[in-house]
Short mmCIF file of C-alpha atoms and ligand atoms in Angstrom, two decimals:
data_model
loop_
_atom_site.label_atom_id
_atom_site.label_comp_id
_atom_site.label_asym_id
_atom_site.label_seq_id
_atom_site.Cartn_x
_atom_site.Cartn_y
_atom_site.Cartn_z
CA UNK M 1 32.64 32.25 131.23
CA UNK M 2 30.91 31.75 134.80
CA UNK M 3 26.97 32.79 133.64
CA UNK M 4 25.68 34.47 136.97
CA UNK M 5 24.11 38.43 136.23
CA UNK M 6 26.06 40.40 138.14
CA UNK M 7 24.95 44.74 139.00
CA UNK M 8 28.34 46.79 137.85
CA UNK M 9 28.19 50.50 139.08
CA UNK M 10 30.27 52.98 136.85
CA UNK M 11 30.94 56.58 139.49
CA UNK M 12 31.98 59.53 136.99
CA UNK M 13 30.72 59.50 133.03
CA UNK M 14 33.75 61.67 132.18
CA UNK M 15 36.45 59.80 129.64
CA UNK M 16 36.83 56.97 131.58
CA UNK M 17 33.57 56.03 132.66
CA UNK M 18 32.10 56.25 129.71
CA UNK M 19 34.62 53.56 128.09
CA UNK M 20 34.33 51.17 130.93
CA UNK M 21 30.20 50.82 130.49
CA UNK M 22 30.96 51.50 126.50
CA UNK M 23 33.03 47.82 127.08
CA UNK M 24 30.60 46.06 129.23
CA UNK M 25 28.17 47.44 127.58
CA UNK M 26 27.17 43.92 125.60
CA UNK M 27 29.87 41.28 127.60
CA UNK M 28 27.90 40.93 131.17
CA UNK M 29 26.55 37.50 131.57
CA UNK M 30 21.77 37.45 130.89
CA UNK M 31 20.10 39.75 133.21
CA UNK M 32 23.15 42.41 134.63
CA UNK M 33 22.87 45.19 135.56
CA UNK M 34 25.03 48.19 134.80
CA UNK M 35 24.54 51.97 135.38
CA UNK M 36 26.30 55.19 135.24
CA UNK M 37 25.92 57.87 137.56
CA UNK M 38 27.47 61.40 136.39
CA UNK M 39 26.09 64.62 137.92
CA UNK M 40 25.84 65.87 134.13
CA UNK M 41 23.93 64.17 131.19
CA UNK M 42 27.12 64.46 129.00
CA UNK M 43 30.73 63.86 129.10
CA UNK M 44 33.21 66.93 128.40
CA UNK M 45 35.11 67.21 125.75
CA UNK M 46 38.08 69.07 127.38
CA UNK M 47 41.03 69.12 124.89
CA UNK M 48 38.18 71.65 122.74
CA UNK M 49 37.40 73.76 126.56
CA UNK M 50 39.88 75.86 124.93
CA UNK M 51 38.79 76.31 121.98
CA UNK M 52 35.36 77.31 124.17
CA UNK M 53 37.02 80.32 125.84
CA UNK M 54 38.52 81.33 122.21
CA UNK M 55 34.51 81.39 120.89
CA UNK M 56 35.93 79.11 117.95
CA UNK M 57 33.49 76.82 118.88
CA UNK M 58 30.22 75.98 120.63
CA UNK M 59 29.97 75.04 123.76
CA UNK M 60 26.99 72.46 123.08
CA UNK M 61 29.05 70.93 120.17
CA UNK M 62 32.12 69.87 122.89
CA UNK M 63 29.08 67.80 125.36
CA UNK M 64 28.44 64.57 123.85
CA UNK M 65 25.66 63.40 126.18
CA UNK M 66 25.10 60.08 127.87
CA UNK M 67 21.30 59.56 126.02
CA UNK M 68 23.82 57.98 122.89
CA UNK M 69 25.64 55.25 124.98
CA UNK M 70 24.65 51.45 124.54
CA UNK M 71 20.45 50.97 125.43
CA UNK M 72 21.93 48.36 128.46
CA UNK M 73 23.88 51.92 130.45
CA UNK M 74 20.82 52.23 132.69
CA UNK M 75 22.39 56.23 133.42
CA UNK M 76 21.60 58.18 136.26
CA UNK M 77 21.61 62.58 136.04
CA UNK M 78 22.38 62.76 140.64
CA UNK M 79 25.99 63.81 142.27
CA UNK M 80 27.55 61.01 144.30
CA UNK M 81 28.00 61.79 148.17
CA UNK M 82 29.58 59.41 149.47
CA UNK M 83 30.97 55.82 148.76
CA UNK M 84 30.54 52.82 151.56
CA UNK M 85 33.30 50.40 149.93
CA UNK M 86 33.05 47.27 152.40
CA UNK M 87 29.49 48.06 151.37
CA UNK M 88 29.56 48.88 147.36
CA UNK M 89 26.84 51.51 148.48
CA UNK M 90 26.81 54.70 147.31
CA UNK M 91 25.18 57.20 148.61
CA UNK M 92 23.77 60.62 146.18
CA UNK M 93 22.50 64.22 146.58
CA UNK M 94 18.92 62.97 145.96
CA UNK M 95 18.64 61.10 148.87
CA UNK M 96 19.21 57.56 146.26
CA UNK M 97 20.95 54.81 147.45
CA UNK M 98 23.34 52.65 145.11
CA UNK M 99 24.92 49.04 146.29
CA UNK M 100 26.30 46.36 143.76
CA UNK M 101 28.72 43.65 142.96
CA UNK M 102 31.05 45.68 141.48
CA UNK M 103 31.93 49.46 141.45
CA UNK M 104 33.75 51.65 139.25
CA UNK M 105 34.82 54.97 140.56
CA UNK M 106 36.23 57.12 137.38
CA UNK M 107 35.65 60.50 139.22
CA UNK M 108 38.06 62.56 137.43
CA UNK M 109 39.53 65.76 138.99
CA UNK M 110 39.46 69.41 139.76
CA UNK M 111 41.51 72.71 140.02
CA UNK M 112 44.98 72.71 141.99
CA UNK M 113 45.09 75.73 143.43
CA UNK M 114 48.14 75.28 145.45
CA UNK M 115 46.91 77.21 148.79
CA UNK M 116 47.75 80.09 146.82
CA UNK M 117 45.58 83.02 148.51
CA UNK M 118 42.78 84.44 146.88
CA UNK M 119 43.52 82.01 143.94
CA UNK M 120 40.24 80.48 144.12
CA UNK M 121 38.21 83.16 145.09
CA UNK M 122 39.53 85.78 142.53
CA UNK M 123 40.43 83.64 138.74
CA UNK M 124 38.25 81.07 136.64
CA UNK M 125 39.82 77.88 135.61
CA UNK M 126 40.12 76.05 132.68
CA UNK M 127 37.61 72.87 133.55
CA UNK M 128 35.05 73.11 132.72
CA UNK M 129 32.02 74.37 130.53
CA UNK M 130 31.08 77.10 132.26
CA UNK M 131 34.59 78.49 132.90
CA UNK M 132 35.23 78.63 129.72
CA UNK M 133 32.34 80.30 128.53
CA UNK M 134 32.79 83.21 131.62
CA UNK M 135 35.90 82.93 130.03
CA UNK M 136 35.02 83.54 126.34
CA UNK M 137 32.40 86.39 128.12
CA UNK M 138 34.61 87.79 129.89
CA UNK M 139 37.38 88.58 127.35
CA UNK M 140 35.22 90.51 124.87
CA UNK M 141 32.70 92.66 127.57
CA UNK M 142 36.46 93.88 129.09
CA UNK M 143 37.25 94.62 125.93
CA UNK M 144 34.24 96.61 124.55
CA UNK M 145 33.69 97.78 127.71
CA UNK M 146 37.58 99.64 127.83
CA UNK M 147 36.78 101.37 124.53
CA UNK M 148 33.96 103.12 126.78
CA UNK M 149 36.12 104.05 129.50
CA UNK M 150 36.41 107.49 130.75
CA UNK M 151 39.84 106.68 132.84
CA UNK M 152 43.21 105.60 131.61
CA UNK M 153 43.27 102.83 134.58
CA UNK M 154 39.98 101.54 134.13
CA UNK M 155 41.17 100.90 130.48
CA UNK M 156 44.27 99.82 131.89
CA UNK M 157 42.59 96.63 133.56
CA UNK M 158 40.47 95.49 131.10
CA UNK M 159 42.31 95.24 129.06
CA UNK M 160 45.36 93.47 130.93
CA UNK M 161 44.54 89.97 130.86
CA UNK M 162 46.69 86.77 132.44
CA UNK M 163 47.09 82.87 132.62
CA UNK M 164 49.11 81.33 135.68
CA UNK M 165 50.44 77.50 134.59
CA UNK M 166 52.25 77.22 131.60
CA UNK M 167 51.13 73.56 131.29
CA UNK M 168 49.62 73.11 127.69
CA UNK M 169 46.30 73.89 128.53
CA UNK M 170 47.91 76.95 129.76
CA UNK M 171 48.95 77.61 126.82
CA UNK M 172 46.34 76.22 124.77
CA UNK M 173 43.77 78.76 126.74
CA UNK M 174 46.23 82.19 126.52
CA UNK M 175 46.46 81.95 122.73
CA UNK M 176 43.35 81.47 122.58
CA UNK M 177 42.20 84.64 124.93
CA UNK M 178 44.77 86.26 123.07
CA UNK M 179 43.22 85.73 119.35
CA UNK M 180 39.87 86.56 120.31
CA UNK M 181 41.23 90.13 122.89
CA UNK M 182 43.29 91.07 119.82
CA UNK M 183 39.83 90.66 117.00
CA UNK M 184 37.77 91.82 119.88
CA UNK M 185 39.59 95.05 119.92
CA UNK M 186 40.32 95.23 116.61
CA UNK M 187 36.69 95.86 116.45
CA UNK M 188 36.38 97.75 118.36
CA UNK M 189 39.15 100.19 117.74
CA UNK M 190 42.01 98.91 119.89
CA UNK M 191 45.26 98.32 119.30
CA UNK M 192 46.56 95.49 119.95
CA UNK M 193 49.36 96.49 120.94
CA UNK M 194 47.04 97.76 124.37
CA UNK M 195 46.39 94.90 125.50
CA UNK M 196 48.60 93.22 127.91
CA UNK M 197 48.14 89.29 127.75
CA UNK M 198 50.35 87.40 130.38
CA UNK M 199 51.94 84.34 131.01
CA UNK M 200 53.05 82.83 133.74
CA UNK M 201 54.79 79.79 135.01
CA UNK M 202 57.36 78.93 138.08
CA UNK M 203 59.28 76.27 135.68
CA UNK M 204 62.01 77.45 134.37
CA UNK M 205 60.11 76.49 130.94
CA UNK M 206 56.71 76.03 129.32
CA UNK M 207 55.07 72.36 128.96
CA UNK M 208 56.73 70.76 130.71
CA UNK M 209 55.00 67.08 128.54
CA UNK M 210 57.00 68.44 125.49
CA UNK M 211 60.25 67.50 124.59
CA UNK M 212 62.61 71.09 125.13
CA UNK M 213 63.02 71.23 121.33
CA UNK M 214 58.95 72.08 120.50
CA UNK M 215 59.03 74.30 124.49
CA UNK M 216 60.92 76.81 122.99
CA UNK M 217 59.43 77.34 119.83
CA UNK M 218 55.76 77.47 121.60
CA UNK M 219 57.23 80.42 123.70
CA UNK M 220 58.81 82.00 120.50
CA UNK M 221 56.07 81.45 118.70
CA UNK M 222 53.57 83.50 121.74
CA UNK M 223 56.17 85.70 122.07
CA UNK M 224 55.87 86.26 118.41
CA UNK M 225 52.53 87.16 118.90
CA UNK M 226 52.09 89.96 122.41
CA UNK M 227 51.94 87.37 124.60
CA UNK M 228 54.25 88.06 127.55
CA UNK M 229 55.76 84.88 128.92
CA UNK M 230 56.79 84.82 132.35
CA UNK M 231 58.99 81.67 133.27
CA UNK M 232 60.69 81.05 136.60
CA UNK M 233 58.75 82.91 137.93
CA UNK M 234 54.82 82.22 140.67
CA UNK M 235 51.90 84.34 141.85
CA UNK M 236 51.83 84.60 145.24
CA UNK M 237 48.26 86.16 145.86
CA UNK M 238 45.70 86.82 144.22
CA UNK M 239 42.80 89.81 144.12
CA UNK M 240 39.95 91.70 142.59
CA UNK M 241 41.54 92.77 139.16
CA UNK M 242 44.84 92.23 140.09
CA UNK M 243 47.71 90.04 142.09
CA UNK M 244 51.04 89.68 142.91
CA UNK M 245 54.26 88.04 141.55
CA UNK M 246 57.13 85.40 144.08
CA UNK M 247 58.74 88.75 143.56
CA UNK M 248 56.60 91.16 145.11
CA UNK M 249 55.75 92.67 141.81
CA UNK M 250 51.82 93.36 141.21
CA UNK M 251 50.09 93.19 137.89
CA UNK M 252 46.39 94.24 136.29
CA UNK M 253 44.30 91.16 135.36
CA UNK M 254 40.82 91.97 134.25
CA UNK M 255 40.79 89.31 132.70
CA UNK M 256 43.07 86.13 134.88
CA UNK M 257 42.39 82.69 134.80
CA UNK M 258 43.86 79.92 137.03
CA UNK M 259 45.45 76.54 135.14
CA UNK M 260 48.71 75.18 138.12
CA UNK M 261 47.65 71.58 137.23
CA UNK M 262 44.80 69.40 139.19
CA UNK M 263 44.28 67.64 141.78
CA UNK M 264 41.37 63.87 142.29
CA UNK M 265 38.45 65.09 143.47
CA UNK M 266 37.88 65.18 147.08
CA UNK M 267 34.68 63.42 147.48
CA UNK M 268 36.89 60.71 146.95
CA UNK M 269 38.39 62.01 150.66
CA UNK M 270 36.01 60.29 152.55
CA UNK M 271 36.80 57.14 151.15
CA UNK M 272 37.98 54.48 153.35
CA UNK M 273 40.87 53.70 151.34
CA UNK M 274 44.35 54.35 150.87
CA UNK M 275 45.95 57.13 148.39
CA UNK M 276 48.39 57.91 147.36
CA UNK M 277 51.58 60.76 147.50
CA UNK M 278 48.81 62.86 144.96
CA UNK M 279 45.38 62.38 146.78
CA UNK M 280 44.33 59.78 143.98
CA UNK M 281 42.99 56.41 145.17
CA UNK M 282 45.49 53.97 145.23
CA UNK M 283 44.51 51.06 143.03
CA UNK M 284 47.61 47.87 142.39
CA UNK M 285 48.30 47.55 138.47
CA UNK M 286 45.23 46.19 137.66
CA UNK M 287 42.92 49.08 139.21
CA UNK M 288 41.87 46.86 142.46
CA UNK M 289 41.39 49.08 145.66
CA UNK M 290 43.51 46.66 147.14
CA UNK M 291 40.88 46.35 150.51
CA UNK M 292 38.11 46.18 149.09
CA UNK M 293 36.55 43.02 146.95
CA UNK M 294 34.86 44.52 143.73
CA UNK M 295 36.00 48.27 144.16
CA UNK M 296 37.85 49.69 141.58
CA UNK M 297 39.36 53.21 140.19
CA UNK M 298 40.38 53.87 137.41
CA UNK M 299 41.46 58.14 135.25
CA UNK M 300 42.33 61.42 137.81
CA UNK M 301 40.91 59.99 140.76
CA UNK M 302 43.02 57.13 140.73
CA UNK M 303 46.96 56.44 141.89
CA UNK M 304 47.53 53.68 138.83
CA UNK M 305 51.32 52.35 139.33
CA UNK M 306 53.38 51.54 135.50
CA UNK M 307 54.54 48.24 136.07
CA UNK M 308 57.21 49.20 133.66
CA UNK M 309 58.20 52.13 135.96
CA UNK M 310 58.69 51.78 139.30
CA UNK M 311 57.85 54.18 141.41
CA UNK M 312 56.14 56.25 138.60
CA UNK M 313 51.70 56.47 138.24
CA UNK M 314 50.56 57.03 135.05
CA UNK M 315 49.31 60.57 133.60
CA UNK M 316 45.80 62.05 134.09
CA UNK M 317 44.94 62.68 130.53
CA UNK M 318 42.36 61.61 128.77
CA UNK M 319 44.90 59.33 125.92
CA UNK M 320 45.33 57.37 129.45
CA UNK M 321 41.65 57.13 130.54
CA UNK M 322 39.94 55.94 127.84
CA UNK M 323 42.33 52.87 127.43
CA UNK M 324 42.07 52.10 131.69
CA UNK M 325 38.51 52.05 131.12
CA UNK M 326 38.56 49.09 128.85
CA UNK M 327 41.10 47.45 130.49
CA UNK M 328 39.12 48.13 133.81
CA UNK M 329 36.57 46.39 132.24
CA UNK M 330 38.20 44.09 130.54
CA UNK M 331 39.15 43.58 133.97
CA UNK M 332 35.86 42.96 135.43
CA UNK M 333 34.54 39.77 132.98
CA UNK M 334 37.54 38.36 133.50
CA UNK M 335 36.58 38.26 137.80
CA UNK M 336 33.38 37.22 137.37
CA UNK M 337 35.17 34.77 134.34
CA UNK M 338 37.13 32.98 137.20
CA UNK M 339 40.62 34.62 134.33
CA UNK M 340 43.46 36.40 136.03
CA UNK M 341 43.34 39.74 135.85
CA UNK M 342 46.31 41.73 133.51
CA UNK M 343 47.94 44.98 134.16
CA UNK M 344 47.49 48.02 133.04
CA UNK M 345 50.35 48.81 129.77
CA UNK M 346 49.69 51.25 127.78
CA UNK M 347 52.78 54.33 126.67
CA UNK M 348 50.64 57.53 125.49
CA UNK M 349 50.95 57.72 121.61
CA UNK M 350 52.04 61.84 122.24
CA UNK M 351 51.42 65.44 122.76
CA UNK M 352 49.67 68.16 120.85
CA UNK M 353 49.05 71.58 122.13
CA UNK M 354 47.42 74.31 119.57
CA UNK M 355 49.20 78.00 120.42
CA UNK M 356 47.25 80.49 117.90
CA UNK M 357 46.03 80.47 114.66
CA UNK M 358 47.85 77.80 111.56
CA UNK M 359 50.74 78.08 115.10
CA UNK M 360 50.80 74.55 117.35
CA UNK M 361 53.28 72.04 118.62
CA UNK M 362 52.41 67.57 118.23
CA UNK M 363 55.18 65.13 119.67
CA UNK M 364 53.88 62.51 118.39
CA UNK M 365 54.72 58.79 118.24
CA UNK M 366 58.81 61.00 119.02
CA UNK M 367 58.01 62.67 115.47
CA UNK M 368 58.23 66.55 116.09
CA UNK M 369 55.81 68.87 114.19
CA UNK M 370 55.62 72.85 114.81
CA UNK M 371 53.90 75.72 112.94
CA UNK M 372 50.79 75.06 110.32
CA UNK M 373 51.50 71.57 109.71
CA UNK M 374 50.74 70.49 113.40
CA UNK M 375 48.18 73.36 113.66
CA UNK M 376 46.51 71.31 111.76
CA UNK M 377 47.47 68.05 113.12
CA UNK M 378 45.61 69.05 116.41
CA UNK M 379 42.40 70.18 114.55
CA UNK M 380 41.63 67.34 112.28
CA UNK M 381 42.71 64.07 115.46
CA UNK M 382 40.77 65.59 118.05
CA UNK M 383 37.90 66.66 115.64
CA UNK M 384 37.89 62.84 114.90
CA UNK M 385 37.95 61.73 118.35
CA UNK M 386 35.41 63.87 119.54
CA UNK M 387 32.09 61.75 120.13
CA UNK M 388 29.06 61.49 117.93
CA UNK M 389 28.99 62.94 114.37
CA UNK M 390 26.30 65.38 115.13
CA UNK M 391 29.17 66.92 117.22
CA UNK M 392 32.09 66.53 115.03
CA UNK M 393 30.60 68.09 111.74
CA UNK M 394 29.43 70.98 114.35
CA UNK M 395 32.90 71.84 115.68
CA UNK M 396 33.61 71.79 111.10
CA UNK M 397 31.51 74.50 110.77
CA UNK M 398 32.60 75.85 113.45
CA UNK M 399 35.64 76.11 112.77
CA UNK M 400 34.88 77.03 108.64
CA UNK M 401 32.99 80.35 109.86
CA UNK M 402 36.21 81.40 111.80
CA UNK M 403 38.35 80.68 108.92
CA UNK M 404 36.40 81.91 106.81
CA UNK M 405 33.59 83.78 107.31
CA UNK M 406 35.89 85.28 110.90
CA UNK M 407 32.70 84.84 113.17
CA UNK M 408 32.78 84.06 116.19
CA UNK M 409 30.30 81.10 117.32
CA UNK M 410 27.27 82.88 120.15
CA UNK M 411 28.45 83.38 123.43
C1 FAD J 501 41.34 71.77 129.62
C2 FAD J 501 41.81 70.64 129.54
C3 FAD J 501 42.53 69.87 128.20
C4 FAD J 501 42.69 68.99 128.36
N1 FAD J 501 42.67 68.02 126.74
C5 FAD J 501 43.42 67.11 126.86
C6 FAD J 501 44.22 66.47 126.01
O1 FAD J 501 44.26 67.48 124.49
N2 FAD J 501 44.90 65.20 125.75
C7 FAD J 501 44.50 64.57 127.17
O2 FAD J 501 44.64 63.45 126.67
N3 FAD J 501 43.82 65.09 127.75
C8 FAD J 501 43.83 65.83 128.32
N4 FAD J 501 42.84 66.57 129.58
C9 FAD J 501 42.80 65.66 130.73
C10 FAD J 501 41.50 65.28 130.49
O3 FAD J 501 40.54 66.06 130.50
C11 FAD J 501 41.65 64.43 131.85
O4 FAD J 501 43.01 62.99 131.71
C12 FAD J 501 40.35 63.33 131.77
O5 FAD J 501 39.28 64.06 131.64
C13 FAD J 501 40.15 62.27 132.51
O6 FAD J 501 39.37 61.11 132.50
P1 FAD J 501 38.20 60.45 133.80
O7 FAD J 501 38.03 60.15 133.51
O8 FAD J 501 38.89 60.63 135.00
O9 FAD J 501 37.61 61.74 134.64
P2 FAD J 501 36.64 62.66 133.72
O10 FAD J 501 36.57 63.33 132.40
O11 FAD J 501 36.66 63.93 134.36
O12 FAD J 501 34.94 62.92 134.35
C14 FAD J 501 34.81 62.60 135.44
C15 FAD J 501 33.43 62.42 135.76
O13 FAD J 501 33.33 62.55 137.22
C16 FAD J 501 31.94 63.15 137.05
N5 FAD J 501 31.86 63.76 138.75
C17 FAD J 501 32.70 64.42 138.93
N6 FAD J 501 32.21 64.64 140.62
C18 FAD J 501 31.00 63.91 140.90
C19 FAD J 501 29.88 63.70 141.50
N7 FAD J 501 30.55 63.72 143.09
N8 FAD J 501 29.08 62.39 141.45
C20 FAD J 501 28.90 62.41 139.44
N9 FAD J 501 29.25 63.31 138.72
C21 FAD J 501 30.94 63.26 139.49
C22 FAD J 501 31.65 64.49 136.39
O14 FAD J 501 30.85 65.17 135.57
C23 FAD J 501 32.63 64.03 135.05
O15 FAD J 501 31.40 63.38 133.90
C24 FAD J 501 42.55 68.24 129.86
C25 FAD J 501 41.65 68.43 130.37
C26 FAD J 501 41.11 69.75 130.84
C27 FAD J 501 40.85 70.70 131.98
#
């Protein structure tokens, strides 16, 4: 291996960036520099965001702090403003500039508002900790305010909860908010029959990622829990406290969550490189940005071709991003040692979704599981995968308090 020290910068410390940093920490030539830049000082464990929204897990317990990374990783908390790919130099919000021999962009994604009028202004999304905490606070506040409302219209509006988007995060969001609203309503003497909880999905069925039988089971389960599932219809316009569907119907929405997918982080729009069909940085299957030596991109902000399926790309999931992080690290090490790079090849293990208390669906290695067993699998897998023992124990404690003591975590 060539022993010349190198300077590697990873931009974005989410799933992809963190796993790239961990892999590189002890493998770079002596004297090398490894820097991780992120606007936050933690990795957000998104699979449990809806648990925070539902009040069953504390926000603190789904943050994996960057200080827990190996000491060889220099962590910088700052925001990327722009990047000159030709000179491999980034400019940060603080005014600082950093240049490197290799830069890995792992900047993630943002909510896709799909150009629907009013969607961004009048909805919450389910992407950040603030989104989840906001949804949780508002759900309980609205139910409590409804119990004191003086007009029937106001009471009806406050008790209306709508989620747009029936992918697995939309499904998990509506299930979590429904459980929280139902329990809060019982505490203030409101019948759960008064709650209007609606999930809207333009496709014919929910959870396109799941096999049809599991999606059908999931839909039936949500309906049994009192959630109105509207498939085959979209949202045309969103206003403060109400929305209009594509058939012209209007719905009250005291709380409205927009959860209809993602687009790559817009900060990459100004990068001088080719973008893919979905707007992500177009890379080859080794994660190289072809126009610029030493520039790499992974995760939700990149469009990575599947070498085994021409014309298709890796899905924007944490499951993929984690493996892409480790793989880009190996390719950087191969590059500096003069070895050939390997294309990224990975097939997702499966998908899981938690539906409500004691309900879930899972498709793991092609084995389909539903109900209590899927709910237990979801919990076991995601708590084990959470980064950090303190966080794992915290999550377990939060769940025990809720299951046995009916206590939600403090808002
Ligand atoms: C509610 C929810 C549930 C999910 N559940 C699952 C699941 O169960 N399984 C699964 O596989 N996937 C799941 N996902 C998808 C998964 O979270 C993403 O695919 C994954 O996080 C992508 O990893 P990444 O490294 O590309 O981006 P991210 O993990 O999003 O990391 C991007 C990082 O870049 C930082 N950043 C962004 N812009 C800047 C800037 N300008 N300057 C500095 N730093 C910046 C961010 O702070 C962030 O830390 C879920 C997503 C959501 C929203």
